[in-house]
Tab-separated table of C-alpha atoms in Angstrom:
chain	number	residue	atom	x	y	z
A	21	UNK	CA	-24.654	-11.594	-8.140
A	22	UNK	CA	-27.524	-9.229	-8.656
A	23	UNK	CA	-27.892	-5.493	-9.090
A	24	UNK	CA	-30.164	-2.801	-7.741
A	25	UNK	CA	-30.531	0.808	-8.892
A	26	UNK	CA	-29.149	3.420	-6.528
A	27	UNK	CA	-29.277	6.633	-8.584
A	28	UNK	CA	-27.153	8.608	-11.019
A	29	UNK	CA	-23.420	9.208	-10.988
A	30	UNK	CA	-22.277	12.815	-10.645
A	31	UNK	CA	-18.475	12.724	-10.163
A	32	UNK	CA	-16.700	15.780	-8.796
A	33	UNK	CA	-13.307	17.095	-9.871
A	34	UNK	CA	-11.832	15.669	-6.675
A	35	UNK	CA	-13.327	12.266	-7.454
A	36	UNK	CA	-11.393	12.164	-10.700
A	37	UNK	CA	-7.962	13.018	-9.298
A	38	UNK	CA	-5.999	9.809	-10.154
A	39	UNK	CA	-3.827	7.643	-7.964
A	40	UNK	CA	-1.891	4.760	-9.527
A	41	UNK	CA	-3.081	1.344	-8.375
A	42	UNK	CA	-1.448	-1.522	-10.246
A	43	UNK	CA	-2.585	-1.403	-13.830
A	44	UNK	CA	-5.859	0.366	-13.063
A	45	UNK	CA	-6.835	3.971	-12.378
A	46	UNK	CA	-7.835	4.558	-8.789
A	47	UNK	CA	-9.056	7.965	-7.765
A	48	UNK	CA	-8.933	9.895	-4.512
A	49	UNK	CA	-11.803	11.715	-2.840
A	50	UNK	CA	-14.692	9.263	-3.136
A	51	UNK	CA	-12.086	6.660	-4.191
A	52	UNK	CA	-13.641	6.200	-7.611
A	53	UNK	CA	-12.065	3.759	-10.013
A	54	UNK	CA	-13.033	4.168	-13.664
A	55	UNK	CA	-12.520	1.120	-15.810
A	56	UNK	CA	-14.441	0.768	-19.076
A	57	UNK	CA	-18.101	1.017	-18.005
A	58	UNK	CA	-17.455	0.136	-14.369
A	59	UNK	CA	-17.498	2.704	-11.592
A	60	UNK	CA	-16.272	1.621	-8.147
A	61	UNK	CA	-16.847	3.614	-4.971
A	62	UNK	CA	-15.159	2.837	-1.683
A	63	UNK	CA	-18.600	2.665	-0.066
A	64	UNK	CA	-20.279	0.626	-2.835
A	65	UNK	CA	-19.416	-1.031	-6.111
A	66	UNK	CA	-21.659	0.350	-8.816
A	67	UNK	CA	-22.197	-0.375	-12.491
A	68	UNK	CA	-23.071	2.436	-14.899
A	69	UNK	CA	-25.993	1.226	-17.028
A	70	UNK	CA	-28.253	3.371	-19.171
A	71	UNK	CA	-27.564	6.594	-17.277
A	72	UNK	CA	-28.349	5.102	-13.864
A	73	UNK	CA	-26.148	3.310	-11.387
A	74	UNK	CA	-26.879	-0.160	-10.102
A	75	UNK	CA	-25.200	-1.587	-7.054
A	76	UNK	CA	-23.650	-5.020	-7.542
A	77	UNK	CA	-24.721	-7.147	-4.593
A	78	UNK	CA	-22.915	-10.392	-3.780
A	79	UNK	CA	-24.077	-13.003	-1.290
A	80	UNK	CA	-20.756	-13.671	0.448
A	81	UNK	CA	-19.456	-15.659	3.416
A	82	UNK	CA	-16.504	-14.224	5.348
A	83	UNK	CA	-14.293	-16.892	6.912
A	84	UNK	CA	-12.109	-15.583	9.710
A	85	UNK	CA	-14.748	-12.947	10.376
A	86	UNK	CA	-13.819	-12.386	14.017
A	87	UNK	CA	-10.133	-11.732	13.327
A	88	UNK	CA	-8.580	-8.275	13.228
A	89	UNK	CA	-8.821	-8.095	9.447
A	90	UNK	CA	-11.972	-10.182	9.104
A	91	UNK	CA	-14.032	-7.832	11.249
A	92	UNK	CA	-13.042	-4.974	8.951
A	93	UNK	CA	-14.034	-7.098	5.935
A	94	UNK	CA	-17.497	-7.681	7.387
A	95	UNK	CA	-17.977	-3.974	8.042
A	96	UNK	CA	-16.802	-2.891	4.583
A	97	UNK	CA	-18.839	-5.553	2.776
A	98	UNK	CA	-22.020	-4.547	4.613
A	99	UNK	CA	-21.330	-0.872	3.911
A	100	UNK	CA	-20.994	-1.679	0.220
A	101	UNK	CA	-24.433	-3.288	0.258
A	102	UNK	CA	-23.424	-6.939	-0.032
A	103	UNK	CA	-25.363	-9.679	1.740
A	104	UNK	CA	-22.806	-10.856	4.266
A	105	UNK	CA	-22.606	-13.951	6.439
A	106	UNK	CA	-19.865	-14.002	9.063
A	107	UNK	CA	-18.463	-17.454	9.833
A	108	UNK	CA	-16.472	-18.337	12.951
A	109	UNK	CA	-16.453	-19.970	16.348
A	110	UNK	CA	-17.318	-16.751	18.208
A	111	UNK	CA	-19.218	-14.709	15.615
A	112	UNK	CA	-21.861	-13.776	18.148
A	113	UNK	CA	-19.516	-11.069	19.417
A	114	UNK	CA	-19.712	-9.203	16.112
A	115	UNK	CA	-22.120	-6.275	16.248
A	116	UNK	CA	-22.229	-5.030	12.661
A	117	UNK	CA	-25.803	-4.179	11.689
A	118	UNK	CA	-27.053	-6.061	8.642
A	119	UNK	CA	-24.705	-8.991	9.236
A	120	UNK	CA	-25.868	-12.623	9.267
A	121	UNK	CA	-23.859	-14.987	11.441
A	122	UNK	CA	-23.014	-18.668	11.133
A	123	UNK	CA	-21.303	-20.169	14.151
A	124	UNK	CA	-18.913	-22.924	13.146
A	125	UNK	CA	-15.375	-24.240	12.889
A	126	UNK	CA	-13.469	-24.006	9.616
A	127	UNK	CA	-12.118	-27.514	10.312
A	128	UNK	CA	-15.683	-28.879	10.296
A	129	UNK	CA	-16.418	-29.597	6.628
A	130	UNK	CA	-20.157	-29.964	7.204
A	131	UNK	CA	-20.384	-26.633	9.010
A	132	UNK	CA	-18.434	-24.887	6.245
A	133	UNK	CA	-20.661	-26.452	3.583
A	134	UNK	CA	-23.809	-25.341	5.405
A	135	UNK	CA	-22.511	-21.778	5.498
A	136	UNK	CA	-21.670	-21.740	1.798
A	137	UNK	CA	-25.097	-22.920	0.612
A	138	UNK	CA	-27.022	-20.171	-1.250
A	139	UNK	CA	-23.975	-17.887	-1.373
A	140	UNK	CA	-22.170	-16.758	-4.513
A	141	UNK	CA	-18.739	-16.156	-3.075
A	142	UNK	CA	-16.437	-16.223	-0.086
A	143	UNK	CA	-13.656	-14.128	1.395
A	144	UNK	CA	-11.077	-16.094	3.366
A	145	UNK	CA	-9.021	-14.115	5.864
A	146	UNK	CA	-7.972	-16.839	8.267
A	147	UNK	CA	-5.149	-16.328	10.739
A	148	UNK	CA	-2.647	-18.749	12.216
A	149	UNK	CA	-3.114	-19.828	15.825
A	150	UNK	CA	0.571	-19.342	16.666
A	151	UNK	CA	4.140	-19.658	15.472
A	152	UNK	CA	3.975	-23.471	15.574
A	153	UNK	CA	0.760	-23.648	13.539
A	154	UNK	CA	1.445	-25.442	10.250
A	155	UNK	CA	-2.011	-26.134	8.817
A	156	UNK	CA	-4.834	-23.753	9.790
A	157	UNK	CA	-4.530	-21.618	6.658
A	158	UNK	CA	-4.218	-24.429	4.120
A	159	UNK	CA	-6.617	-26.876	5.767
A	160	UNK	CA	-9.264	-24.246	6.430
A	161	UNK	CA	-9.005	-22.854	2.916
A	162	UNK	CA	-9.315	-26.350	1.425
A	163	UNK	CA	-12.537	-26.881	3.370
A	164	UNK	CA	-13.905	-23.643	1.906
A	165	UNK	CA	-12.806	-24.518	-1.631
A	166	UNK	CA	-14.364	-27.998	-1.418
A	167	UNK	CA	-17.657	-26.569	-0.128
A	168	UNK	CA	-17.755	-23.901	-2.841
A	169	UNK	CA	-17.154	-26.446	-5.590
A	170	UNK	CA	-19.867	-28.686	-4.166
A	171	UNK	CA	-22.444	-25.901	-3.904
A	172	UNK	CA	-21.607	-23.935	-7.067
A	173	UNK	CA	-20.295	-20.806	-5.356
A	174	UNK	CA	-17.778	-19.400	-7.821
A	175	UNK	CA	-16.045	-16.252	-6.527
A	176	UNK	CA	-13.256	-16.780	-3.995
A	177	UNK	CA	-11.021	-14.060	-2.540
A	178	UNK	CA	-8.223	-15.203	-0.237
A	179	UNK	CA	-5.892	-13.194	1.972
A	180	UNK	CA	-2.354	-14.566	1.890
A	181	UNK	CA	0.831	-12.565	2.584
A	182	UNK	CA	3.298	-10.505	0.604
A	183	UNK	CA	6.444	-12.559	0.143
A	184	UNK	CA	4.720	-15.743	-0.978
A	185	UNK	CA	5.550	-16.943	-4.478
A	186	UNK	CA	6.820	-14.369	-6.946
A	187	UNK	CA	6.119	-11.543	-4.482
A	188	UNK	CA	9.256	-12.512	-2.540
A	189	UNK	CA	11.136	-9.924	-4.592
A	190	UNK	CA	8.803	-7.163	-3.382
A	191	UNK	CA	9.276	-7.431	0.374
A	192	UNK	CA	12.045	-5.795	2.450
A	193	UNK	CA	14.988	-7.706	3.891
A	194	UNK	CA	13.540	-7.552	7.399
A	195	UNK	CA	10.438	-9.459	6.272
A	196	UNK	CA	12.572	-12.034	4.458
A	197	UNK	CA	14.538	-12.690	7.626
A	198	UNK	CA	11.349	-13.204	9.646
A	199	UNK	CA	9.854	-15.564	7.051
A	200	UNK	CA	13.046	-17.642	7.032
A	201	UNK	CA	13.208	-17.864	10.828
A	202	UNK	CA	10.471	-17.120	13.357
A	203	UNK	CA	7.579	-17.138	10.849
A	204	UNK	CA	8.810	-20.008	8.678
A	205	UNK	CA	5.933	-22.357	9.589
A	206	UNK	CA	3.284	-19.702	8.974
A	207	UNK	CA	4.968	-18.809	5.686
A	208	UNK	CA	4.980	-22.463	4.583
A	209	UNK	CA	1.288	-22.710	5.444
A	210	UNK	CA	0.561	-19.651	3.289
A	211	UNK	CA	2.413	-21.329	0.411
A	212	UNK	CA	0.304	-24.470	0.861
A	213	UNK	CA	-2.832	-22.331	1.118
A	214	UNK	CA	-2.100	-20.628	-2.188
A	215	UNK	CA	-1.468	-23.993	-3.835
A	216	UNK	CA	-4.934	-25.156	-2.761
A	217	UNK	CA	-6.507	-22.045	-4.282
A	218	UNK	CA	-4.544	-22.206	-7.528
A	219	UNK	CA	-5.459	-25.842	-8.104
A	220	UNK	CA	-9.173	-25.153	-7.701
A	221	UNK	CA	-11.588	-24.567	-10.605
A	222	UNK	CA	-13.022	-21.474	-8.900
A	223	UNK	CA	-12.855	-17.851	-10.007
A	224	UNK	CA	-10.257	-16.882	-7.413
A	225	UNK	CA	-8.087	-13.927	-6.490
A	226	UNK	CA	-5.267	-14.084	-3.948
A	227	UNK	CA	-4.511	-10.820	-2.151
A	228	UNK	CA	-1.046	-10.557	-0.590
A	229	UNK	CA	-0.941	-7.697	1.918
A	230	UNK	CA	2.217	-6.052	3.206
A	231	UNK	CA	2.981	-5.988	6.936
A	232	UNK	CA	-0.361	-5.328	8.627
A	233	UNK	CA	-0.972	-2.264	10.804
A	234	UNK	CA	-3.835	-1.577	13.208
A	235	UNK	CA	-3.858	2.140	12.367
A	236	UNK	CA	-7.017	3.766	10.960
A	237	UNK	CA	-7.557	3.121	7.262
A	238	UNK	CA	-6.219	5.624	4.763
A	239	UNK	CA	-9.047	5.102	2.266
A	240	UNK	CA	-6.728	3.893	-0.503
A	241	UNK	CA	-4.252	1.166	-1.347
A	242	UNK	CA	-1.785	0.312	-4.094
A	243	UNK	CA	-2.096	-3.046	-5.872
A	244	UNK	CA	1.086	-4.053	-7.647
A	245	UNK	CA	3.131	-7.101	-8.564
A	246	UNK	CA	6.296	-5.138	-9.259
A	247	UNK	CA	6.616	-2.288	-6.755
A	248	UNK	CA	7.969	-2.450	-3.213
A	249	UNK	CA	5.647	-3.714	-0.497
A	250	UNK	CA	6.043	-2.261	2.994
A	251	UNK	CA	3.025	-1.779	5.289
A	252	UNK	CA	-0.749	-1.487	5.016
A	253	UNK	CA	-3.618	-0.965	7.446
A	254	UNK	CA	-6.029	-3.825	8.045
A	255	UNK	CA	-8.928	-1.566	7.055
A	256	UNK	CA	-7.337	-0.902	3.655
A	257	UNK	CA	-6.672	-4.619	3.133
A	258	UNK	CA	-10.328	-5.269	3.921
A	259	UNK	CA	-11.371	-2.714	1.297
A	260	UNK	CA	-9.158	-4.448	-1.268
A	261	UNK	CA	-10.561	-7.889	-0.434
A	262	UNK	CA	-14.152	-6.698	-0.752
A	263	UNK	CA	-13.363	-4.762	-3.944
A	264	UNK	CA	-12.341	-8.029	-5.615
A	265	UNK	CA	-15.766	-9.640	-5.214
A	266	UNK	CA	-17.150	-8.295	-8.486
A	267	UNK	CA	-13.984	-7.148	-10.276
A	268	UNK	CA	-12.457	-9.264	-13.070
A	269	UNK	CA	-9.109	-7.433	-13.042
A	270	UNK	CA	-7.267	-10.087	-11.032
A	271	UNK	CA	-9.372	-13.155	-11.808
A	272	UNK	CA	-7.258	-16.304	-11.196
A	273	UNK	CA	-4.297	-14.090	-10.269
A	274	UNK	CA	-2.392	-12.998	-7.183
A	275	UNK	CA	-1.853	-9.348	-6.334
A	276	UNK	CA	0.248	-7.642	-3.652
A	277	UNK	CA	-1.181	-4.624	-1.817
A	278	UNK	CA	0.422	-1.859	0.222
A	279	UNK	CA	-0.238	1.721	1.331
């Protein structure tokens, strides 16, 4: 990670109106989160140093970049000033300015390794190919983890699903029924995916979103491992995933997110 100066912080009263987000203070307006000496904006993550603000820039690869959530992740990461490489089999269809592309298959270990070289982190937001898919999430994530370990890329952020692990208690009955029936194979793959991440030596965070919506983003989200989890927009999940790149709050932890 590296930093570049972007000016001085002048928060407004609206910026400092708090909204509870897990154990941290998240603010409305410019969506500012104040934590010790860190100041996070929804548009950029900035560190307050010596009266000026420096933008924390991460060289990151987004796996699953062409998916519904992944495309939002690419957009948000670029907007926040990160150096972003989109990885996928059809990444050429992405049109975000400032985005590097790496065409490849997550099942091709060599292609994944080539994409990871010279990057500091990765965001994994893979999707299953269908209800009978039992391995895309876990196998693809393992390829990313192996490449990151090999090439000394440390920060890993992975999108899983609310309901996995201890978050089972947070989801509504309707979601539990789906995970036990129609989505049981996808759910099992998410469990295997999380096991791969947890067993790795990387600095990881697992984000477990509620039921995903394609509505416009709200500009905020709630991160909690105790409250109820219902629905969240893909844009807000993307913001949460990108926010984790340089935040230590949930290092080597899982966190559920909802609107």
